[in-house]
PDB file of C-alpha atoms in Angstrom:
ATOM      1  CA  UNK A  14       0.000   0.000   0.000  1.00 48.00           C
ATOM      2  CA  UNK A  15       3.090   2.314   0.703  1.00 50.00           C
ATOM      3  CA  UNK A  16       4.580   2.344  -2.750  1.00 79.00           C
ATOM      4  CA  UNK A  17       0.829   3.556  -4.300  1.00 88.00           C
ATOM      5  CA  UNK A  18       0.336   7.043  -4.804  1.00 94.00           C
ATOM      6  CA  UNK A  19      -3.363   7.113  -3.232  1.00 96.00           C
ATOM      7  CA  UNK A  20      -3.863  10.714  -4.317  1.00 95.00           C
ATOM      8  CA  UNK A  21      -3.390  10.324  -8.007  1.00 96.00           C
ATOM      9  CA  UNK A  22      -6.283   7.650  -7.715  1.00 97.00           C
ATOM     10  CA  UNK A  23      -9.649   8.282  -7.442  1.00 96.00           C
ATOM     11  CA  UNK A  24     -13.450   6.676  -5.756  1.00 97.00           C
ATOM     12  CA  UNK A  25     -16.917   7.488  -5.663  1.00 94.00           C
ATOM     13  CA  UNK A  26     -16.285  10.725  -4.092  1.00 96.00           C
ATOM     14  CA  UNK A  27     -13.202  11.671  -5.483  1.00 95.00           C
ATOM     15  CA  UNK A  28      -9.462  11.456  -4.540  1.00 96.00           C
ATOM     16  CA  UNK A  29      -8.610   7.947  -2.870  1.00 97.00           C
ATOM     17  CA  UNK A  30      -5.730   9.519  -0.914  1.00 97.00           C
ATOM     18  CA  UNK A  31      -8.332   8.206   2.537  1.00 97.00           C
ATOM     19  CA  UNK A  32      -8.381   4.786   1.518  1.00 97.00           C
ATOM     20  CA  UNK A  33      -4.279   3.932   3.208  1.00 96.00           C
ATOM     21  CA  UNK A  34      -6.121   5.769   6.823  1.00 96.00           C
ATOM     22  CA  UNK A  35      -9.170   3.777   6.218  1.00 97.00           C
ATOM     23  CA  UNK A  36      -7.310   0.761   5.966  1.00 97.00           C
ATOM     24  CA  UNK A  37      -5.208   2.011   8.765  1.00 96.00           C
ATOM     25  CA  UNK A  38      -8.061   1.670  11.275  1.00 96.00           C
ATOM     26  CA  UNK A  39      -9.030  -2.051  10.783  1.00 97.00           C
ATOM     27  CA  UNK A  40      -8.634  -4.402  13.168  1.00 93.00           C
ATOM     28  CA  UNK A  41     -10.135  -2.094  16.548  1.00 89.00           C
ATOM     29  CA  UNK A  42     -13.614  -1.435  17.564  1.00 90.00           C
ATOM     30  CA  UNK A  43     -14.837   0.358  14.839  1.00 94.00           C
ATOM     31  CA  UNK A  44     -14.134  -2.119  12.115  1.00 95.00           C
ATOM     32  CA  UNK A  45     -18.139  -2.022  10.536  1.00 95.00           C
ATOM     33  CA  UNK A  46     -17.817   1.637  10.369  1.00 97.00           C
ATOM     34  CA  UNK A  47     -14.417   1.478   8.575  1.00 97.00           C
ATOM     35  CA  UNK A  48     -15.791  -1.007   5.870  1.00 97.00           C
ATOM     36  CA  UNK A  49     -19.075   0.944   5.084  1.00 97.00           C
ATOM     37  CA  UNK A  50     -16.845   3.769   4.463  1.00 97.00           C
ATOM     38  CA  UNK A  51     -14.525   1.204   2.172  1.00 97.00           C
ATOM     39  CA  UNK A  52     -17.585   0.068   0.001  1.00 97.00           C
ATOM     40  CA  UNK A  53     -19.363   3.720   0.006  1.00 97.00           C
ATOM     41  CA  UNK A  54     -16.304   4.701  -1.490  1.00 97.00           C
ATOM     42  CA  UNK A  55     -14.556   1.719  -3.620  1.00 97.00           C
ATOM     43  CA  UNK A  56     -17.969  -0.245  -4.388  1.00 96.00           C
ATOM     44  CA  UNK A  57     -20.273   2.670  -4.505  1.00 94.00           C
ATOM     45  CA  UNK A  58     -23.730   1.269  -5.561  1.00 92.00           C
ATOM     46  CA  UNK A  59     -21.789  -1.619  -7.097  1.00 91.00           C
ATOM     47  CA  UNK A  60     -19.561   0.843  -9.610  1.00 94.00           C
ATOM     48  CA  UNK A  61     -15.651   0.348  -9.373  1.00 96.00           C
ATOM     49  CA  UNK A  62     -12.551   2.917  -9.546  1.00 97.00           C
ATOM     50  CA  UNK A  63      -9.519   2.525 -10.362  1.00 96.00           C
ATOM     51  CA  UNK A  64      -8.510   2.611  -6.502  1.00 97.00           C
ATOM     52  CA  UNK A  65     -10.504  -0.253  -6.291  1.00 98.00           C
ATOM     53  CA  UNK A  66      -8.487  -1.941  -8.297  1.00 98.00           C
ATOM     54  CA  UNK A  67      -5.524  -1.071  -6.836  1.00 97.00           C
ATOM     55  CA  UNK A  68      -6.903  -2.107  -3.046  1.00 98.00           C
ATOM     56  CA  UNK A  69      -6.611  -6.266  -4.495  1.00 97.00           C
ATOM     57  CA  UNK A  70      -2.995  -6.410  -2.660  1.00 97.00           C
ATOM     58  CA  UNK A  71      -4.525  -5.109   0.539  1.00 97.00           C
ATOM     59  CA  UNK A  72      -7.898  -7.137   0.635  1.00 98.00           C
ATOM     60  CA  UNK A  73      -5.223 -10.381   0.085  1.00 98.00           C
ATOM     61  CA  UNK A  74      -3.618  -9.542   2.844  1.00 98.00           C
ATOM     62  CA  UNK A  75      -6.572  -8.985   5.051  1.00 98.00           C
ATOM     63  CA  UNK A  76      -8.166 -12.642   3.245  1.00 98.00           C
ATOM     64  CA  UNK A  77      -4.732 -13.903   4.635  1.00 98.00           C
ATOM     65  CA  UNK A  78      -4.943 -13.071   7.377  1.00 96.00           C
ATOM     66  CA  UNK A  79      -1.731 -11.075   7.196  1.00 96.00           C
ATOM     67  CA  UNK A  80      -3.128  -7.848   7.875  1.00 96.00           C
ATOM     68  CA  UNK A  81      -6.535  -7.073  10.599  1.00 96.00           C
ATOM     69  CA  UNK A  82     -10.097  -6.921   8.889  1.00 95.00           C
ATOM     70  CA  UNK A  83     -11.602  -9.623   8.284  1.00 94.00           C
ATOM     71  CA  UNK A  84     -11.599 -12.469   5.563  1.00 97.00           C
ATOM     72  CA  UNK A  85     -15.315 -12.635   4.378  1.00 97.00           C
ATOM     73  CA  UNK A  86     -15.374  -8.745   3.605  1.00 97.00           C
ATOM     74  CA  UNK A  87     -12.517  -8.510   2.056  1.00 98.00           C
ATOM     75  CA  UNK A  88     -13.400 -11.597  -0.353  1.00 98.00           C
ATOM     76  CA  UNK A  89     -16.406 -10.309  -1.091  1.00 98.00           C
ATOM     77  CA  UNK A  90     -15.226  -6.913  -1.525  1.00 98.00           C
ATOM     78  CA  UNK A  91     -12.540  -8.196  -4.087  1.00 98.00           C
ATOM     79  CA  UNK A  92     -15.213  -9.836  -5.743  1.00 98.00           C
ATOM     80  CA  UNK A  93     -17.617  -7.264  -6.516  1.00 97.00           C
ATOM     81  CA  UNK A  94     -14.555  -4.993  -8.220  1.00 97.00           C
ATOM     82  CA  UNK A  95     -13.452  -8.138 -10.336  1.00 97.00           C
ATOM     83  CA  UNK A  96     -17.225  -7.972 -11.426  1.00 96.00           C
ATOM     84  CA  UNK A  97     -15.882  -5.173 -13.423  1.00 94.00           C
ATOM     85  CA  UNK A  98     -15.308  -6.111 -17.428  1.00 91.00           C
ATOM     86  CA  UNK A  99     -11.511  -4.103 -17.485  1.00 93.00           C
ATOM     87  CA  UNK A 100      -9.679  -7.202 -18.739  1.00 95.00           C
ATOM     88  CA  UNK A 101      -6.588  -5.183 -18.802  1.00 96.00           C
ATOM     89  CA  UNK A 102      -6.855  -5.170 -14.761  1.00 96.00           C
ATOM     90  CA  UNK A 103      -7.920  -8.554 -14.464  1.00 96.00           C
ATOM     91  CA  UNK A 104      -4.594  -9.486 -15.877  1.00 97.00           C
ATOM     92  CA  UNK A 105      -2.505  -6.856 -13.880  1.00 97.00           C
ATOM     93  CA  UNK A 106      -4.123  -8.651 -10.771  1.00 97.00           C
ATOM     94  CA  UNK A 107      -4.060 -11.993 -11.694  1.00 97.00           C
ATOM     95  CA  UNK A 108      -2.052 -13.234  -9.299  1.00 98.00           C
ATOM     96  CA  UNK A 109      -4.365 -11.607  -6.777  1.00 98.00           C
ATOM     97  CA  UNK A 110      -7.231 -12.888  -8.048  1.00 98.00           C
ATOM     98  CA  UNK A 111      -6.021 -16.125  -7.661  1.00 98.00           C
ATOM     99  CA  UNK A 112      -5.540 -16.429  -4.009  1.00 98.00           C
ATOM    100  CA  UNK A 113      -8.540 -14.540  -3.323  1.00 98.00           C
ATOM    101  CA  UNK A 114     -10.344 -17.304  -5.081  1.00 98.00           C
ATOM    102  CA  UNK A 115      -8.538 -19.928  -2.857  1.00 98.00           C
ATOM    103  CA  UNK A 116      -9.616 -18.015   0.143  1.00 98.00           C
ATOM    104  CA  UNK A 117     -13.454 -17.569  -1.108  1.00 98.00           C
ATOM    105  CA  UNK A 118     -13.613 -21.253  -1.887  1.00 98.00           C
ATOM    106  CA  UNK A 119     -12.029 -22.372   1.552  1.00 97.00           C
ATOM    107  CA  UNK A 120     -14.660 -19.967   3.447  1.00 97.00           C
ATOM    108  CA  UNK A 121     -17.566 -20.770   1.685  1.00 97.00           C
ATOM    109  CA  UNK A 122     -16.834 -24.540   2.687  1.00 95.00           C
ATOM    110  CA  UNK A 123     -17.133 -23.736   5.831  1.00 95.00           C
ATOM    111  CA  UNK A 124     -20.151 -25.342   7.224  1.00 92.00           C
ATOM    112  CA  UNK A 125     -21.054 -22.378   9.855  1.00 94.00           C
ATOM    113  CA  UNK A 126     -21.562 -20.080   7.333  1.00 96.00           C
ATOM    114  CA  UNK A 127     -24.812 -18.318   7.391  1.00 97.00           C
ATOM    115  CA  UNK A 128     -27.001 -18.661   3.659  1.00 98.00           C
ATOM    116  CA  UNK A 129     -26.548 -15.044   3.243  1.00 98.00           C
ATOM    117  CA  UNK A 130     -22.875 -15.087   3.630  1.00 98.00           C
ATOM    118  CA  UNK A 131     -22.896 -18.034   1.774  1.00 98.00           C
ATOM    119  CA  UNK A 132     -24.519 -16.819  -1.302  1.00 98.00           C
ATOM    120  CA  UNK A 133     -22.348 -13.751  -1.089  1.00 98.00           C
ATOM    121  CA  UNK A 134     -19.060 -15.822  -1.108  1.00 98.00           C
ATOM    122  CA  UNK A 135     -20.165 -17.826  -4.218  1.00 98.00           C
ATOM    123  CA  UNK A 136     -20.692 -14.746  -6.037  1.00 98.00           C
ATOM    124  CA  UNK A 137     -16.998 -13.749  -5.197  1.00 98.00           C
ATOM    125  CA  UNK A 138     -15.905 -17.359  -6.376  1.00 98.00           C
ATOM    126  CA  UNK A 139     -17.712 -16.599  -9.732  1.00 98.00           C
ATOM    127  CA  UNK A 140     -16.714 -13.365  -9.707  1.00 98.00           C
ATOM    128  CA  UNK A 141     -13.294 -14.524  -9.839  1.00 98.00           C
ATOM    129  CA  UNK A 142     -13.637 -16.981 -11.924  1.00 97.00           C
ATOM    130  CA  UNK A 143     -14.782 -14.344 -14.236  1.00 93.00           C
ATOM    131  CA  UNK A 144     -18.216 -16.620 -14.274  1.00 85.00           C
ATOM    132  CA  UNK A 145     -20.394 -14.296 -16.125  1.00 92.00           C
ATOM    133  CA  UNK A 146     -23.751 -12.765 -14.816  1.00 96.00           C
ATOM    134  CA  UNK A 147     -24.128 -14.688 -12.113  1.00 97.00           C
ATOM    135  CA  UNK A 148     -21.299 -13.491 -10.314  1.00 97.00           C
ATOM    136  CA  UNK A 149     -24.094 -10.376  -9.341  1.00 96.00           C
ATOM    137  CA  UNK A 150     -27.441 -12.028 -10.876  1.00 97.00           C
ATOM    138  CA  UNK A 151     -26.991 -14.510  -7.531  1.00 98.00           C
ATOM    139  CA  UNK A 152     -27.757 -11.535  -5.375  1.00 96.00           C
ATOM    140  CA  UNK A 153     -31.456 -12.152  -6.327  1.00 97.00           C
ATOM    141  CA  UNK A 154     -31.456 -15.521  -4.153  1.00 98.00           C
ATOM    142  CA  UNK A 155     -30.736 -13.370  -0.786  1.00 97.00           C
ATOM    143  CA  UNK A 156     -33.395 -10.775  -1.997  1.00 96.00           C
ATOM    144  CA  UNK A 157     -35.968 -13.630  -2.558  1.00 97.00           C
ATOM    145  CA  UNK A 158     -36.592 -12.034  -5.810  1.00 96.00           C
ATOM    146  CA  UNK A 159     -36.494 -11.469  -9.192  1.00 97.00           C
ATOM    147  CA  UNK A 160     -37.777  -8.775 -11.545  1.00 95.00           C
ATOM    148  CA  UNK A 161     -37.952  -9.439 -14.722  1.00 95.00           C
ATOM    149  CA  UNK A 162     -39.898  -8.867 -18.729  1.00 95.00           C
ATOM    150  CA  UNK A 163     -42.145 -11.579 -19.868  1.00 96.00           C
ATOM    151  CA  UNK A 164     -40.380 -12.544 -22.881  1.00 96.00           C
ATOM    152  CA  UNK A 165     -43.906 -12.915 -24.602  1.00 96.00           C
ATOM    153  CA  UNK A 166     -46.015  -9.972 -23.474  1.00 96.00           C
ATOM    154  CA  UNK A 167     -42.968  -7.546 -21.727  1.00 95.00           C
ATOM    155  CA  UNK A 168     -45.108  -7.131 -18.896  1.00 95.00           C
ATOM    156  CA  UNK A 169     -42.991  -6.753 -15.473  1.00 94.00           C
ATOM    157  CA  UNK A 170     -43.273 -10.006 -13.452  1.00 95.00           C
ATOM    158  CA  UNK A 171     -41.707  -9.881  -9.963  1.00 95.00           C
ATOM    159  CA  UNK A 172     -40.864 -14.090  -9.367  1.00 97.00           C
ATOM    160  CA  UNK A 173     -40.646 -14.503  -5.546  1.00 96.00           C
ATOM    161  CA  UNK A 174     -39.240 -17.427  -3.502  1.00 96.00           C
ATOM    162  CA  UNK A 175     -38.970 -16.880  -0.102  1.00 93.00           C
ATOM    163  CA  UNK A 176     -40.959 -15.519   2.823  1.00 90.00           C
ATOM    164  CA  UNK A 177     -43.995 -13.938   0.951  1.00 91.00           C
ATOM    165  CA  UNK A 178     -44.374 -17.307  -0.740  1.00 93.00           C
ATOM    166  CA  UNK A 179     -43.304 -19.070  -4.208  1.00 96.00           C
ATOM    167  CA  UNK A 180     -45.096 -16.716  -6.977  1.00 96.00           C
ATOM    168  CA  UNK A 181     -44.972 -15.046 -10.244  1.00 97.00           C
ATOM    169  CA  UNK A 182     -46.628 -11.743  -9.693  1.00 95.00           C
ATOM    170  CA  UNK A 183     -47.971  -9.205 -12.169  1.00 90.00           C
ATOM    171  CA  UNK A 184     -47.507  -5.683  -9.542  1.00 79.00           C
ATOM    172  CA  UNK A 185     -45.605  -5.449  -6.557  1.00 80.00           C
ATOM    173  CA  UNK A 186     -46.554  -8.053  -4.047  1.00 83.00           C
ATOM    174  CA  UNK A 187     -44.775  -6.600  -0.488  1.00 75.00           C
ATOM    175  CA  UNK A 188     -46.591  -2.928  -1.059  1.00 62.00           C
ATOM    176  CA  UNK A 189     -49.714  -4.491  -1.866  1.00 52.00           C
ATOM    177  CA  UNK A 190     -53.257  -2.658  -1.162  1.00 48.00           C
ATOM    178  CA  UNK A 191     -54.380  -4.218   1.642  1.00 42.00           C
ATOM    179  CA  UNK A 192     -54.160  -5.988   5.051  1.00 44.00           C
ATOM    180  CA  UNK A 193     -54.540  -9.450   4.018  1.00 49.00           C
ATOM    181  CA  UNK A 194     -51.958 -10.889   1.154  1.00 54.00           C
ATOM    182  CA  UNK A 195     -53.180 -10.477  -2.287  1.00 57.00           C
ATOM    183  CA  UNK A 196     -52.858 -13.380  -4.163  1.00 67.00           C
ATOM    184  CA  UNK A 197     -54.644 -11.540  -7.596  1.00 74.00           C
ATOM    185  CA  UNK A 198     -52.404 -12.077 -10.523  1.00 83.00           C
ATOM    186  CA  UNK A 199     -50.312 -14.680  -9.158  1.00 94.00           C
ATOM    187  CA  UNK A 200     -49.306 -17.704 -10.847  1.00 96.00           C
ATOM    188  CA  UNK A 201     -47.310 -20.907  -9.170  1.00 94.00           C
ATOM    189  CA  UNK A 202     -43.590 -21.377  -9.788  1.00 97.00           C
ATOM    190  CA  UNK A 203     -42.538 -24.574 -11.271  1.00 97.00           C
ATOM    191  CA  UNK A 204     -39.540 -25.430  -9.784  1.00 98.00           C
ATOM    192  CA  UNK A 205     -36.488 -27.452 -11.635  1.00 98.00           C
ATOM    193  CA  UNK A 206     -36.033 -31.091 -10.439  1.00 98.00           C
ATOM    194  CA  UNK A 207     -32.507 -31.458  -9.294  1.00 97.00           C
ATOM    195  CA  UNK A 208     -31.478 -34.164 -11.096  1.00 97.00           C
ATOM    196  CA  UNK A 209     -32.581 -32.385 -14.235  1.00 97.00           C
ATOM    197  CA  UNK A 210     -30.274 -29.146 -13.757  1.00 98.00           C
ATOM    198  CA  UNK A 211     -27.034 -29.109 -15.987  1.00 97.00           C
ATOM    199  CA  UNK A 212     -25.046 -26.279 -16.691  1.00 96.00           C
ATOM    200  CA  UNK A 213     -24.430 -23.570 -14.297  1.00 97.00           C
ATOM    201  CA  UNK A 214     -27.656 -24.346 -12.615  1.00 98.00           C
ATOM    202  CA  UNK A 215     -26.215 -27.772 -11.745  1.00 98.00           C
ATOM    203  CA  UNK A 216     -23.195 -26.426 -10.611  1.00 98.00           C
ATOM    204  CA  UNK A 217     -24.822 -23.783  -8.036  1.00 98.00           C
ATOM    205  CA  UNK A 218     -27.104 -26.630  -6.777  1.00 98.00           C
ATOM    206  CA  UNK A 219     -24.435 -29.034  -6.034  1.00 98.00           C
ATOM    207  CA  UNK A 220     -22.322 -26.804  -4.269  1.00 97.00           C
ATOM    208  CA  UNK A 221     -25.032 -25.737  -2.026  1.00 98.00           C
ATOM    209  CA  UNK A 222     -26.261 -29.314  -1.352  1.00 97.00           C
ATOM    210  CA  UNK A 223     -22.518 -29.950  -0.536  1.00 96.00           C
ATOM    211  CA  UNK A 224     -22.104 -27.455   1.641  1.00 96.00           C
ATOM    212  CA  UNK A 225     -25.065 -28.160   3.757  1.00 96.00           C
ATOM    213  CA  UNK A 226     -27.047 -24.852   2.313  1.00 97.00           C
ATOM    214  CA  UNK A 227     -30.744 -26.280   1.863  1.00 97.00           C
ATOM    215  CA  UNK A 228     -32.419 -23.402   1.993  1.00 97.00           C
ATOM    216  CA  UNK A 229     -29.981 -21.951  -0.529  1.00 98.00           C
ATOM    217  CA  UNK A 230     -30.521 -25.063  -2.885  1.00 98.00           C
ATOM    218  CA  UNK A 231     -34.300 -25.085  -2.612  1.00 98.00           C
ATOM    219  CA  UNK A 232     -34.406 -21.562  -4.073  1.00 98.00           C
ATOM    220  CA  UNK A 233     -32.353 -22.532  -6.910  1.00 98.00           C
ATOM    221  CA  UNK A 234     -34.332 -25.004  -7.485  1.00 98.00           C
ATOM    222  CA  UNK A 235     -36.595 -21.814  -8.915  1.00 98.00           C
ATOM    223  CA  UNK A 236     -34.224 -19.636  -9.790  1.00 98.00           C
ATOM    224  CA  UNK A 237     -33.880 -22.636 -13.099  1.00 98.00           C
ATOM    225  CA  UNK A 238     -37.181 -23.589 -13.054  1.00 98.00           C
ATOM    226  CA  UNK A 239     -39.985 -22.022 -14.378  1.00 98.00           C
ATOM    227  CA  UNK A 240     -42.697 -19.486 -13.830  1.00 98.00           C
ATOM    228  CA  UNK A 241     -45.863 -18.247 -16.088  1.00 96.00           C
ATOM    229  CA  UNK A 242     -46.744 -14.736 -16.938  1.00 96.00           C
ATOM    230  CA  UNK A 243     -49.516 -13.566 -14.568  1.00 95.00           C
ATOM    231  CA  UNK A 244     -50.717 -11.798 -17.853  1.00 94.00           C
ATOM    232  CA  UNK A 245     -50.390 -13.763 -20.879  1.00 96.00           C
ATOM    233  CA  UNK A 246     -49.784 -17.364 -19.168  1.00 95.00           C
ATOM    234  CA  UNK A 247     -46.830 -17.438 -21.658  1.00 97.00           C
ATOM    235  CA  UNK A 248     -44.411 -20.305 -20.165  1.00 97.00           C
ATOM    236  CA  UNK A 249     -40.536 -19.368 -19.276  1.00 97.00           C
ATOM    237  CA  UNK A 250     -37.691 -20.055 -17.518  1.00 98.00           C
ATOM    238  CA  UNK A 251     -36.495 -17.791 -14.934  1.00 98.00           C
ATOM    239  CA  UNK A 252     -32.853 -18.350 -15.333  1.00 98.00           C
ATOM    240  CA  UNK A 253     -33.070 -17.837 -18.854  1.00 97.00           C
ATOM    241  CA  UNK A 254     -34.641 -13.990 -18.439  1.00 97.00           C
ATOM    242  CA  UNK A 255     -32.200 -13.200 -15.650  1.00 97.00           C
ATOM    243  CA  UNK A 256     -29.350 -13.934 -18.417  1.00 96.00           C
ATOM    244  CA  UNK A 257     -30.936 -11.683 -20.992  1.00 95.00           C
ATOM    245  CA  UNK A 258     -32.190  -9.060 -18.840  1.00 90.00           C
ATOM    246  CA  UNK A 259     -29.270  -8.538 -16.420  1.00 85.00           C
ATOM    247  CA  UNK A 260     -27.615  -5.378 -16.272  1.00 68.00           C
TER     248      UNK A 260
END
């Protein structure tokens, strides 16, 4: 970090000559504070900077446990600015990359580890795998959600999986208009029979079934399965719009 000039670098709110102080401070009391202030700045509202690039060879050393912070938020931090299509970077930091993937594979292993965090860590793994749009698309299993175009009729159609129920909806289900739920245009989600997943699908399943995630690989399960348009009952597969329609 000492032989970077921080000042001719910039973040979200201009020169990244704060980041080295920021950095600084890790490891005491205040360690939450000092990484919202890190992602406000490097990872504002998921864009990246060129000083987020250059804070790889500080977030390995923190996923190493070589220097205070924290492992899981500096993975996932590293992920989220190797989201970023520079390819010229990616190769400047490939060495980087590659034992930040180590790390994010080892901790996501881990059997303790919460389905949020869990989700979040295979993002990172894709993410540095340069795994295309799931790497941020997977977000949408911690949300519950998905919000997608019917590829027939273009109408919006939120596809929910989690604590409001399993649903295509036609209008925003959590506002609603009332006090009791409103199941009017709803349709049932289809889910995806495990043993019929392949591709990336597959792959996400497995590796939440292996790591004890259940909950995680239930969703999946309609993440790649499919859902019907509340409006035109026109057939689809979620996956398949998230692909298209991601950006």
């Amino acid at each position: 970090m000492t032989t970077i000039d921080w000042s001719e670098l910039t973040h979200a709110y201009g020169s990244a000559e704060n980041i080295p102080g920021l950095f600084a401070r890790l490891g005491g009391g205040e360690d939450d504070e000092v990484w919202q202030e890190l992602w406000g700045s490097l990872c504002h509202q998921g864009s990246v900077y060129d000083a987020s690039w250059a804070a790889l060879p500080v977030l390995v050393d923190i996923a190493l446990g070589r220097a205070p912070g924290g492992p899981i938020h500096a993975v996932t931090m590293a992920g989220l600015i190797t989201t970023d299509p520079d390819e010229e970077c990616r190769e400047r930091y490939a060495q980087e990359i590659a034992e930040l993937l180590d790390v994010a594979r080892a901790l996501r292993a881990d059997p303790a580890q919460d389905a949020h965090t869990f989700v979040y860590l295979q993002m990172a793994v894709l993410a540095f795998e340069d795994g295309g749009v799931w790497a941020e698309a997977l977000e949408g299993v911690n949300s519950e959600e998905y919000e997608i175009e019917c590829p027939e009729c273009e109408d919006g159609v939120f596809v929910a999986f989690g604590s409001y129920g399993v649903f295509a909806s036609a209008g925003d289900y959590v506002t609603g208009t009332g006090v009791e739920p409103d199941t009017e245009g709803r349709t049932e989600l289809i889910p995806a029979a495990p043993e019929a997943l392949d591709g990336i699908g597959a792959r996400l399943h497995g590796e939440a079934v292996a790591s004890g995630q259940t909950e995680v690989a239930k969703a999946l399960t309609y993440v790649f399965g499919k859902a019907s348009c509340p409006s035109c009952e026109a057939v689809f597969t979620v996956s398949e719009e998230v692909e298209k329609q991601w950006v």
